[in-house]
Coordinates of C-alpha atoms in Angstrom, one line a residue:
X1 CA 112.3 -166.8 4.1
X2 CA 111.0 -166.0 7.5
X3 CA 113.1 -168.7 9.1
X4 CA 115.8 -168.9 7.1
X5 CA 119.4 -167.7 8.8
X6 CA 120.8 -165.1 6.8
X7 CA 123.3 -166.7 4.7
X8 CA 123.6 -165.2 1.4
X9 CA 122.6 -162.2 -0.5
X10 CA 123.0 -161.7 -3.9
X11 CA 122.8 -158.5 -5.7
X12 CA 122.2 -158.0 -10.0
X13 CA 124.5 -155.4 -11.1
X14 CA 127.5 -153.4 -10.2
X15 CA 126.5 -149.6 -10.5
X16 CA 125.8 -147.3 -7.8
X17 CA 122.7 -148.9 -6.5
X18 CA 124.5 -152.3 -6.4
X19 CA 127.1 -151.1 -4.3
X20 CA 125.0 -149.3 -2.1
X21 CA 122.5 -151.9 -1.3
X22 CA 125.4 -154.8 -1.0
X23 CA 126.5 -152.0 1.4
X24 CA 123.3 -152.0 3.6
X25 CA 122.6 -156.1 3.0
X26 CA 126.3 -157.0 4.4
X27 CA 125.6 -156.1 8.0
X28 CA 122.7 -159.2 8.1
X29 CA 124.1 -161.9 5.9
X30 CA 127.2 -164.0 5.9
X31 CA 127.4 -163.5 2.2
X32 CA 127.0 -160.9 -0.1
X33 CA 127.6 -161.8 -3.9
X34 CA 127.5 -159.1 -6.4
X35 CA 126.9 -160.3 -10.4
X36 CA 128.0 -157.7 -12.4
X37 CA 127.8 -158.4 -16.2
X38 CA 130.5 -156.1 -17.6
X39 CA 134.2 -157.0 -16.9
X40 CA 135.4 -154.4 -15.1
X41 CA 137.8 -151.6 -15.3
X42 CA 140.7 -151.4 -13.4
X43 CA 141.0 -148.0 -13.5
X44 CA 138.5 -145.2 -13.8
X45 CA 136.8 -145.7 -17.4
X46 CA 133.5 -145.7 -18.8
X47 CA 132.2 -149.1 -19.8
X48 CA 129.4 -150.5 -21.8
X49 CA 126.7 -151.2 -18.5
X50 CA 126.5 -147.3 -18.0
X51 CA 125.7 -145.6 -21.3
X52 CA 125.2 -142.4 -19.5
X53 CA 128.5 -143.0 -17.4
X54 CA 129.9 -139.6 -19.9
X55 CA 127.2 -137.2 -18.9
X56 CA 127.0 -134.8 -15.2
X57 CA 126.1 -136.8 -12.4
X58 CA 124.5 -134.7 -9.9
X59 CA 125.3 -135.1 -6.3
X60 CA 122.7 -134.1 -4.0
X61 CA 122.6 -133.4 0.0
X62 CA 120.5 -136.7 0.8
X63 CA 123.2 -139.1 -1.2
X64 CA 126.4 -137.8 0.4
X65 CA 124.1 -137.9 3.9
X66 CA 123.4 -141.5 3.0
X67 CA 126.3 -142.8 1.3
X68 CA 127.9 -141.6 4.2
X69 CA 125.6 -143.4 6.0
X70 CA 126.1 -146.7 4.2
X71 CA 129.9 -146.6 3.5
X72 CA 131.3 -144.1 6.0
X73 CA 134.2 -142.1 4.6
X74 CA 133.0 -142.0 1.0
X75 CA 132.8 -138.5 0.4
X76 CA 136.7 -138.3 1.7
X77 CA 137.7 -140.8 -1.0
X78 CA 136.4 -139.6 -3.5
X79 CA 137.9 -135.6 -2.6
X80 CA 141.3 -137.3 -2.3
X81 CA 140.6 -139.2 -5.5
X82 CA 140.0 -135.7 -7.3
X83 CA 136.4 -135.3 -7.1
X84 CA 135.7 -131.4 -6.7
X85 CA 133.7 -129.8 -3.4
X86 CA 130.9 -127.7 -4.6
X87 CA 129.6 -125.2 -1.8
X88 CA 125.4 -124.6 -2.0
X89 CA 125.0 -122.8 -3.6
X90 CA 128.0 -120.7 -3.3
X91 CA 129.9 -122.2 -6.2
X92 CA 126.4 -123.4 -8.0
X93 CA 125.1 -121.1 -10.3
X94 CA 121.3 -122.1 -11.2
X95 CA 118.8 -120.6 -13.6
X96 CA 115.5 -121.2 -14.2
X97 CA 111.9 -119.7 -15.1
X98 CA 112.4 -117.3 -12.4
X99 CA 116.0 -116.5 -13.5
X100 CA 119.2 -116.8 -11.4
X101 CA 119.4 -117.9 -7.6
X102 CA 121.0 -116.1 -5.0
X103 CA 124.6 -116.7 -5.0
X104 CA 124.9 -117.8 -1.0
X105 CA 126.6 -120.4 1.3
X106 CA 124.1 -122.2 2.7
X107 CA 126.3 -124.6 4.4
X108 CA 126.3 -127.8 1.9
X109 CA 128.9 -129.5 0.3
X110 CA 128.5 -132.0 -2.0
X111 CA 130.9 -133.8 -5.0
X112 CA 131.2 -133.0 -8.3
X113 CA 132.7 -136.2 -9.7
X114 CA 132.8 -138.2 -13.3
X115 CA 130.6 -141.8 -13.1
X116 CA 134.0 -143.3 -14.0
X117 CA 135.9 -142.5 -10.9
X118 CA 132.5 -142.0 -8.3
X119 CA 132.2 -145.8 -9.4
X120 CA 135.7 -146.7 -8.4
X121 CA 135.8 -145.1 -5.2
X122 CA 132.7 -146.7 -4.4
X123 CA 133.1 -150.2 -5.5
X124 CA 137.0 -150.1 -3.6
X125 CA 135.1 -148.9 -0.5
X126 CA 132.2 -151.6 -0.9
X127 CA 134.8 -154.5 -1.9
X128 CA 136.8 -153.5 1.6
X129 CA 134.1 -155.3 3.4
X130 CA 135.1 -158.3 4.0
X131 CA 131.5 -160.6 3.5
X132 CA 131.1 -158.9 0.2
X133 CA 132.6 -160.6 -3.2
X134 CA 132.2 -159.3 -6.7
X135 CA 131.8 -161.8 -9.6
X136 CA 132.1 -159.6 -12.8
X137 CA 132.0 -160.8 -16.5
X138 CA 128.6 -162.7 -15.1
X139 CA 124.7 -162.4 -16.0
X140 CA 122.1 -163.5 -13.9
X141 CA 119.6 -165.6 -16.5
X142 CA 117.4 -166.7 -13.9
X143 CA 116.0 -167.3 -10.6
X144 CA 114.9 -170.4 -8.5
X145 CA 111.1 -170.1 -6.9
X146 CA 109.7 -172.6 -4.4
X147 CA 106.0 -173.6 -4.5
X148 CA 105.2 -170.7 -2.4
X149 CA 106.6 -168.4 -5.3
X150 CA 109.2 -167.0 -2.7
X151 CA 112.7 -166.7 -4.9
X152 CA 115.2 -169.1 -3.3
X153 CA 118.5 -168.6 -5.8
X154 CA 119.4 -167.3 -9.1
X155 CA 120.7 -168.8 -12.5
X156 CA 123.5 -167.4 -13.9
X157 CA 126.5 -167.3 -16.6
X158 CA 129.8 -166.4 -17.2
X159 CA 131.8 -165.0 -19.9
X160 CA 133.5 -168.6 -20.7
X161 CA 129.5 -169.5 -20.7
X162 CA 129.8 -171.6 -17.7
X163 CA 126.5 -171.8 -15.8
X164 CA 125.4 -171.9 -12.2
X165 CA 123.0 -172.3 -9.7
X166 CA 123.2 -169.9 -6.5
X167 CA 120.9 -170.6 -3.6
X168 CA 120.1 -167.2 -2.1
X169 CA 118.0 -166.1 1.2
X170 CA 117.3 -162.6 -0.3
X171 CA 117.9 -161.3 -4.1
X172 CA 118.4 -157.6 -5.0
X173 CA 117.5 -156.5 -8.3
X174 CA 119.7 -153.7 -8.8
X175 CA 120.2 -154.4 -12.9
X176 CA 118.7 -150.9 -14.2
X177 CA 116.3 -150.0 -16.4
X178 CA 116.8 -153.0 -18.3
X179 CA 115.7 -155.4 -15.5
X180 CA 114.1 -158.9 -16.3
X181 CA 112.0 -158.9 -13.3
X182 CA 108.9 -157.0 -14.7
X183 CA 109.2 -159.6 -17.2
X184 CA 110.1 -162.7 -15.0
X185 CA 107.3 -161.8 -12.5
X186 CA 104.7 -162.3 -15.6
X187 CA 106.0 -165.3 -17.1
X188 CA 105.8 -167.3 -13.7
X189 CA 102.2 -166.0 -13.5
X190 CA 102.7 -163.7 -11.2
X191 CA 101.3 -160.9 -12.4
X192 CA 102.2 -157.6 -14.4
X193 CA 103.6 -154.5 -12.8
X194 CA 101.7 -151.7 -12.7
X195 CA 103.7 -148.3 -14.3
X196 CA 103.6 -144.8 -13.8
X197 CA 105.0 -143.3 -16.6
X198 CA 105.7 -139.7 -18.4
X199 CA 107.3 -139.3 -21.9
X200 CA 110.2 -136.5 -21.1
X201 CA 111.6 -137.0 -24.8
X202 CA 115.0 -135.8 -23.3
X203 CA 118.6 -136.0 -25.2
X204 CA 122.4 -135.1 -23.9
X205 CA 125.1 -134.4 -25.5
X206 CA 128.5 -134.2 -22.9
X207 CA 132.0 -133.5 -23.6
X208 CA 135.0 -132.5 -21.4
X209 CA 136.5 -128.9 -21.8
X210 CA 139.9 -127.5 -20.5
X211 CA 138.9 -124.6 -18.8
X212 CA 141.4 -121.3 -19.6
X213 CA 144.1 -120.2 -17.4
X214 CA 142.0 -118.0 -15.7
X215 CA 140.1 -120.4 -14.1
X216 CA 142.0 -122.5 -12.3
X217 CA 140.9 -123.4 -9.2
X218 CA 137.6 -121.8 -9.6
X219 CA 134.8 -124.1 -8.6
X220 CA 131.5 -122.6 -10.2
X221 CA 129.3 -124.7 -11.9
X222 CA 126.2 -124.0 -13.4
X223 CA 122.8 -125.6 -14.2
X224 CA 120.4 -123.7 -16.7
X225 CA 117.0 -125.2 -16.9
X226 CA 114.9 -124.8 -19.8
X227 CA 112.6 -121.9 -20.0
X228 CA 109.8 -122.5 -21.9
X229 CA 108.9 -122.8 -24.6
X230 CA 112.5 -123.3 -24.7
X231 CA 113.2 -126.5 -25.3
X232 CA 117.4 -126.2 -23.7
X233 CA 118.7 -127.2 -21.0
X234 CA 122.3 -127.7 -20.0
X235 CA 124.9 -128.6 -16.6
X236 CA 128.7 -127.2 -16.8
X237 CA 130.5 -128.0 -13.8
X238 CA 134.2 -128.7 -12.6
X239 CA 135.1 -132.3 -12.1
X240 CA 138.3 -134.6 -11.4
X241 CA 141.4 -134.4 -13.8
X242 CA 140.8 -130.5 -13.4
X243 CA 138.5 -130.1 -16.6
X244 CA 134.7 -128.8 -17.2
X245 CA 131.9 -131.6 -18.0
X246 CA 129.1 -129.9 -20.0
X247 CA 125.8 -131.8 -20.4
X248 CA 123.7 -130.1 -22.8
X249 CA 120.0 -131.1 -22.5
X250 CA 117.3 -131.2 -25.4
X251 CA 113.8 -132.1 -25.3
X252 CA 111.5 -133.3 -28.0
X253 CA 114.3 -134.1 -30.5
X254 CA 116.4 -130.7 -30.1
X255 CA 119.6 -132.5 -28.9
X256 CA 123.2 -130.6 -29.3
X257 CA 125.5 -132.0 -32.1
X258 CA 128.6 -134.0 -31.4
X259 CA 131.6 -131.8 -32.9
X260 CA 132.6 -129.0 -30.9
X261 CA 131.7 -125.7 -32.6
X262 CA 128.0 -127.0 -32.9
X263 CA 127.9 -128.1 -29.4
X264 CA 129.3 -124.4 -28.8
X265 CA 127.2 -122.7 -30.7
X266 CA 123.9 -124.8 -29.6
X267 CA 124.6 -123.6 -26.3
X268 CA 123.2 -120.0 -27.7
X269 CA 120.3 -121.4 -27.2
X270 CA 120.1 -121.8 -23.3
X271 CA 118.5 -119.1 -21.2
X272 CA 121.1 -117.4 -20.3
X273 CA 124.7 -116.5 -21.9
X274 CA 126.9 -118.1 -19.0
X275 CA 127.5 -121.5 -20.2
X276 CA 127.9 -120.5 -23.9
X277 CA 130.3 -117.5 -22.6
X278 CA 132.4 -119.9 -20.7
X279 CA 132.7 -122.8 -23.7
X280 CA 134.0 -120.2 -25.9
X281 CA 136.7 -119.5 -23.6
X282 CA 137.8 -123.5 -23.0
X283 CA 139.4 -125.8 -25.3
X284 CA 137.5 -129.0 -26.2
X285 CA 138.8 -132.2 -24.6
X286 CA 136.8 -135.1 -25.2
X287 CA 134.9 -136.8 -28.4
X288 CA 131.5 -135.7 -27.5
X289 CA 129.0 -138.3 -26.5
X290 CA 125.1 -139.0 -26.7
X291 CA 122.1 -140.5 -24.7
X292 CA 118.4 -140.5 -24.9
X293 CA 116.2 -141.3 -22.0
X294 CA 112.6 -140.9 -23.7
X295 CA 110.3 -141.6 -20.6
X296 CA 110.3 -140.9 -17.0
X297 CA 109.5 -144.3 -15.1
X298 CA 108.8 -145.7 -11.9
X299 CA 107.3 -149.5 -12.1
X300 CA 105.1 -150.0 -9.0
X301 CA 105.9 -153.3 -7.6
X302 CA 104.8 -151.9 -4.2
X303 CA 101.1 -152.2 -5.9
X304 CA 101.3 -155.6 -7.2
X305 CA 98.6 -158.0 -5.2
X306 CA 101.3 -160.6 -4.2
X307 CA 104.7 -159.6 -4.4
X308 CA 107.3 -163.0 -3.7
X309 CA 109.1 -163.4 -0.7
X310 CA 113.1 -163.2 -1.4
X311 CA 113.2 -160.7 -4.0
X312 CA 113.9 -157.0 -3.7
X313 CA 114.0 -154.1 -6.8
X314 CA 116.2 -151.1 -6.2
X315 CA 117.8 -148.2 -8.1
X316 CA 116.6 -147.9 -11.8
X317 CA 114.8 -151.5 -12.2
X318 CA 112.3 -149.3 -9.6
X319 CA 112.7 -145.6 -9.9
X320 CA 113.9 -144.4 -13.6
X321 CA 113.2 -140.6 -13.6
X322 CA 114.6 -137.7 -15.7
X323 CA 118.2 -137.6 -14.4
X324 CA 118.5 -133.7 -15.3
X325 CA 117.7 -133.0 -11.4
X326 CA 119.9 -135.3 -9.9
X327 CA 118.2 -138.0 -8.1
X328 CA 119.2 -140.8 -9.1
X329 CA 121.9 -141.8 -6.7
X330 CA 119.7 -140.3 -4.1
X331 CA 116.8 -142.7 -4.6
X332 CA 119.2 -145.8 -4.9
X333 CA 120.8 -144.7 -1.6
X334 CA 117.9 -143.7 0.1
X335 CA 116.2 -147.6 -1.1
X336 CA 119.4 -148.6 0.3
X337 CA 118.6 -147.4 3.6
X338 CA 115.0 -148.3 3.2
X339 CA 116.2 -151.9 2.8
X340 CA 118.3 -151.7 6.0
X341 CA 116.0 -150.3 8.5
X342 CA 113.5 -153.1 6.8
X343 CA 116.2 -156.1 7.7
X344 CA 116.3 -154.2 11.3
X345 CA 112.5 -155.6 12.2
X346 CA 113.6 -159.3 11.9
X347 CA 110.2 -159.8 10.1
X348 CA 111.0 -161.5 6.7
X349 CA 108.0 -162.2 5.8
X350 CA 106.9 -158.6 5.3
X351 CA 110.7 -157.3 4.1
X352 CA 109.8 -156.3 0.7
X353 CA 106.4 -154.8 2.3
X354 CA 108.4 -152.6 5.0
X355 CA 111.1 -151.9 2.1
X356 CA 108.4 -150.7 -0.3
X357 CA 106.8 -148.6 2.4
X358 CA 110.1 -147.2 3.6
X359 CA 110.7 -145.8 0.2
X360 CA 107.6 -144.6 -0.7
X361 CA 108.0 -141.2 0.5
X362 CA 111.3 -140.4 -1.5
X363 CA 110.2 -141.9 -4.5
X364 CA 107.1 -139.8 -4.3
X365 CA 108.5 -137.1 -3.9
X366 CA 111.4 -137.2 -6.6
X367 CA 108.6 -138.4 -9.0
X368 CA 106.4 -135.0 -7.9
X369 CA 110.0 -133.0 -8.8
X370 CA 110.1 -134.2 -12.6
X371 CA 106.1 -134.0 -12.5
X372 CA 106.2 -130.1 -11.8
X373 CA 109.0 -129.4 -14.0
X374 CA 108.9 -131.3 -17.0
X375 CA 104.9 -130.8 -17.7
X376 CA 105.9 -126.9 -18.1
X377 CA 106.9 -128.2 -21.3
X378 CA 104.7 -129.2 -24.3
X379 CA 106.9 -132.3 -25.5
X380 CA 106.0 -133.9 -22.4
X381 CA 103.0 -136.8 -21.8
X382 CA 101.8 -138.3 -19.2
X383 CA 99.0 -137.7 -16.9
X384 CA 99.2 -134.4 -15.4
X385 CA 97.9 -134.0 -11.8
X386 CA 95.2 -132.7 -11.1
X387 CA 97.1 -129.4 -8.7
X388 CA 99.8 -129.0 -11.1
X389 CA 98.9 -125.4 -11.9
X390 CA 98.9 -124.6 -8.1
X391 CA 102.3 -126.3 -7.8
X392 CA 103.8 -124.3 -10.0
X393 CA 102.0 -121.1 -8.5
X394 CA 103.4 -122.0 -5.2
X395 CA 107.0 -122.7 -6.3
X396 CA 107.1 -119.8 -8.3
X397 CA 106.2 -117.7 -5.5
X398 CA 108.8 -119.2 -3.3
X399 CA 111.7 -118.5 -5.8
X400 CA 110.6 -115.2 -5.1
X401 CA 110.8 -114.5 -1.9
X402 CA 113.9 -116.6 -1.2
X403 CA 115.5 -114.0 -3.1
X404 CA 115.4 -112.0 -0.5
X405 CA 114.6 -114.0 2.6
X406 CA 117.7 -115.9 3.8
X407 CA 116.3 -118.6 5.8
X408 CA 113.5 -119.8 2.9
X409 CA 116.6 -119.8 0.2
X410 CA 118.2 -122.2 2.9
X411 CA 115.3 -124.8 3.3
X412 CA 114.7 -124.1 -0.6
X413 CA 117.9 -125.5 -1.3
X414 CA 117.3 -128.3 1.5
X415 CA 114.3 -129.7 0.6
X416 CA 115.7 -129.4 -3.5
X417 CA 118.2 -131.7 -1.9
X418 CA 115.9 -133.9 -0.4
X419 CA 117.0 -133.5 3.0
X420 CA 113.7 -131.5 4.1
X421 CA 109.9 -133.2 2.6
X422 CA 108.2 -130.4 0.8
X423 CA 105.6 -130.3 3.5
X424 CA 108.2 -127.9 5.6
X425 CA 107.5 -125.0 2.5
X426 CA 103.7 -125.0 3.8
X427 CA 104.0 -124.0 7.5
X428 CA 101.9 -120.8 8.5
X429 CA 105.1 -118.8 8.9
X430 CA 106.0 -119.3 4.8
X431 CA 102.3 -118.7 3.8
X432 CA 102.1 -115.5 5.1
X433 CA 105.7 -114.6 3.8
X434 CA 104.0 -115.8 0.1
X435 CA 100.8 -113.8 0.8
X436 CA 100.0 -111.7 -2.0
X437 CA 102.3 -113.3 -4.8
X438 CA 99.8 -116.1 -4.7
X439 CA 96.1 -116.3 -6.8
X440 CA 93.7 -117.4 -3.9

């Protein structure tokens, strides 16, 4: 690959982290072909490649930062489009073990969109470039390897079942959780990826909700984590076509019904009254809707032995966590730009090398998120590290002074958002500010 001119990139799958990183590849290649499998819609819908396309999707501060980055003037589509602009965390109201955060501007918008229409925005805005073409109603089946192992095309089909062969200088697996490449890489003989993994046991229930009179134009949303040994969690929030999404979150098997008084009523069980006082004001607008995401997963093809040349993983086929804290387009975005800053060196023959090491600190730290949080609950498996109890002492202690302290609720909310690393919580200035809520 090293001295191959960049002709053609093709990318496995249509969702967000597919249009993201065609976004980033089409700046170094002549061609950049996107296989999506679904046909899809023309409008706004939810179709069968996105089985949590009906639930929240969380925006957070790093993904409008990048996708602003990637696809400049994204955010403003997808306001005109309808999306609604949630201040941090003026219009967010969030709960948790500690109770209620403060109710403060701390000078962050982000979107609070359906997957439907955030996917149509984004794909219009990708397919505007002109090196980029989208070939839907098409599966990849396969890839071409050259004696080196290094990955030098794909095989794939169409809906009418007519097959092809693509010669490709770079391939981006951006197919989800249900990627063939941990499989592909074995069957060639190239080895097994390692997994970190952590059984969440996590269920949703969404539906859509016409919020009363009374309402309209108010922007709050809410997100109520589980308390435990509460096993309820839940995300109400404004979005486009001027309703309420509500995701209602259940671990170990306690999942909300799908008719509308039950999903009401199971909402008594949250933390806190809001959500449950709001649903019985609103009138139910949707079917209601289900997904299970059981484990927590990031497959570690960073510590693989030999990883081939011409092959990239992004979005879920890399980094599958609990989507309840809203990183998901956050990590695809940031691998995004991880990919791009790895195409900047010129050196090919260590891209996926610089693109794993580029990413490494996001992942890490999203995975370190659903790590602290979820083991407060018993349903949860995995191995626990070993400072968990002093993460939690820490965080806890934090929550409590930023309930006071203005400028450690602002990089609270920052580094929650990914746009800070944690480390910035641990300067001598914050320590002393902790001192004394702390076990030493």
């Amino acid at each position: 690959m090293a001295d191959c001119k960049r002709e053609t990139a093709v990318v496995l799958g249509a969702g967000m982290a597919g249009l993201v990183g065609a976004a980033a590849l089409a700046e170094f290649f002549d061609h950049v072909l996107i296989f999506e499998k679904d046909e899809l819609p023309a409008a706004p819908a939810l179709r069968r490649g996105v089985p949590q396309g009906a639930h929240v999707h969380t925006f957070l501060g790093f993904a409008v930062q990048a996708m602003d980055t990637l696809l400049p003037g994204t955010m403003d589509a997808l306001y005109e489009a309808g999306a609604v602009q949630i201040r941090r965390n003026q219009d967010l109201w969030f709960h948790d073990d500690i109770g209620p955060t403060r109710i403060r501007d701390v000078g962050l918008l982000t979107p609070s969109v359906t997957r439907p229409l955030l996917e149509h925005v984004t794909r219009a805005r990708v397919l505007e470039i002109p090196n980029v073409q989208l070939c839907e109603a098409t599966r990849v089946i396969g890839w071409h390897r050259e004696q080196d192992n290094s990955v030098v095309g794909v095989r794939t089909i169409d809906s009418d079942g007519l097959k092809r062969s693509i010669q490709s200088d770079l391939c981006v697996d951006c197919s989800g959780r249900a990627s063939r490449l941990p499989r592909w890489l074995e069957e060639d003989g190239l080895g097994s990826v390692p997994v970190q993994r952590m059984k969440i046991a996590m269920g949703y229930t969404s539906g859509f909700f016409k919020p009363p009179d009374q309402f309209a134009g108010d922007n709050t949303a809410c997100l109520m984590l589980a308390v435990p040994p509460g096993k309820r969690a839940a995300y109400l929030t404004p979005v486009d076509g001027r309703l309420w999404l509500a995701t209602m979150y259940g671990r170990g098997g306690d999942m909300a019904p799908r008719d509308a008084a039950g999903f009401i009523e199971w909402s008594r069980g949250l933390a806190h009254p809001f959500v449950y006082e709001r649903l019985c004001q609103a009138e139910p607008a949707s079917e209601f809707r289900t997904y299970r995401i059981p484990y927590g997963i990031w497959n570690r093809f960073d510590r693989m032995p030999a990883f081939p040349y011409g092959i990239i993983p992004m979005g879920e086929a890399v980094t599958s966590f609990n989507p309840m804290y809203g990183q998901g387009i956050s990590l695809a975005a940031g691998q995004a730009l991880a990919l791009r800053d790895a195409l900047k060196t010129g050196d090919d023959t260590r891209l996926s090398q610089t693109y794993f090491a580029n990413s490494a600190a996001l992942n890490d730290v999203a995975w370190s998120v659903m790590e602290t949080f979820d083991f407060a609950h018993a349903s949860t498996e995995g191995v626990r590290p070993h400072d968990l109890t002093q993460r939690r002492a820490i965080k806890a202690a934090i929550r409590q002074v930023a309930l006071t302290d203005d400028d450690l609720h602002t990089l609270t909310v920052r580094v929650t958002h990914l746009l800070d690393e944690p480390s910035v919580l641990a300067d001598a200035n914050i320590d002393a500010r902790l001192n004394g809520l702390l076990d030493r």
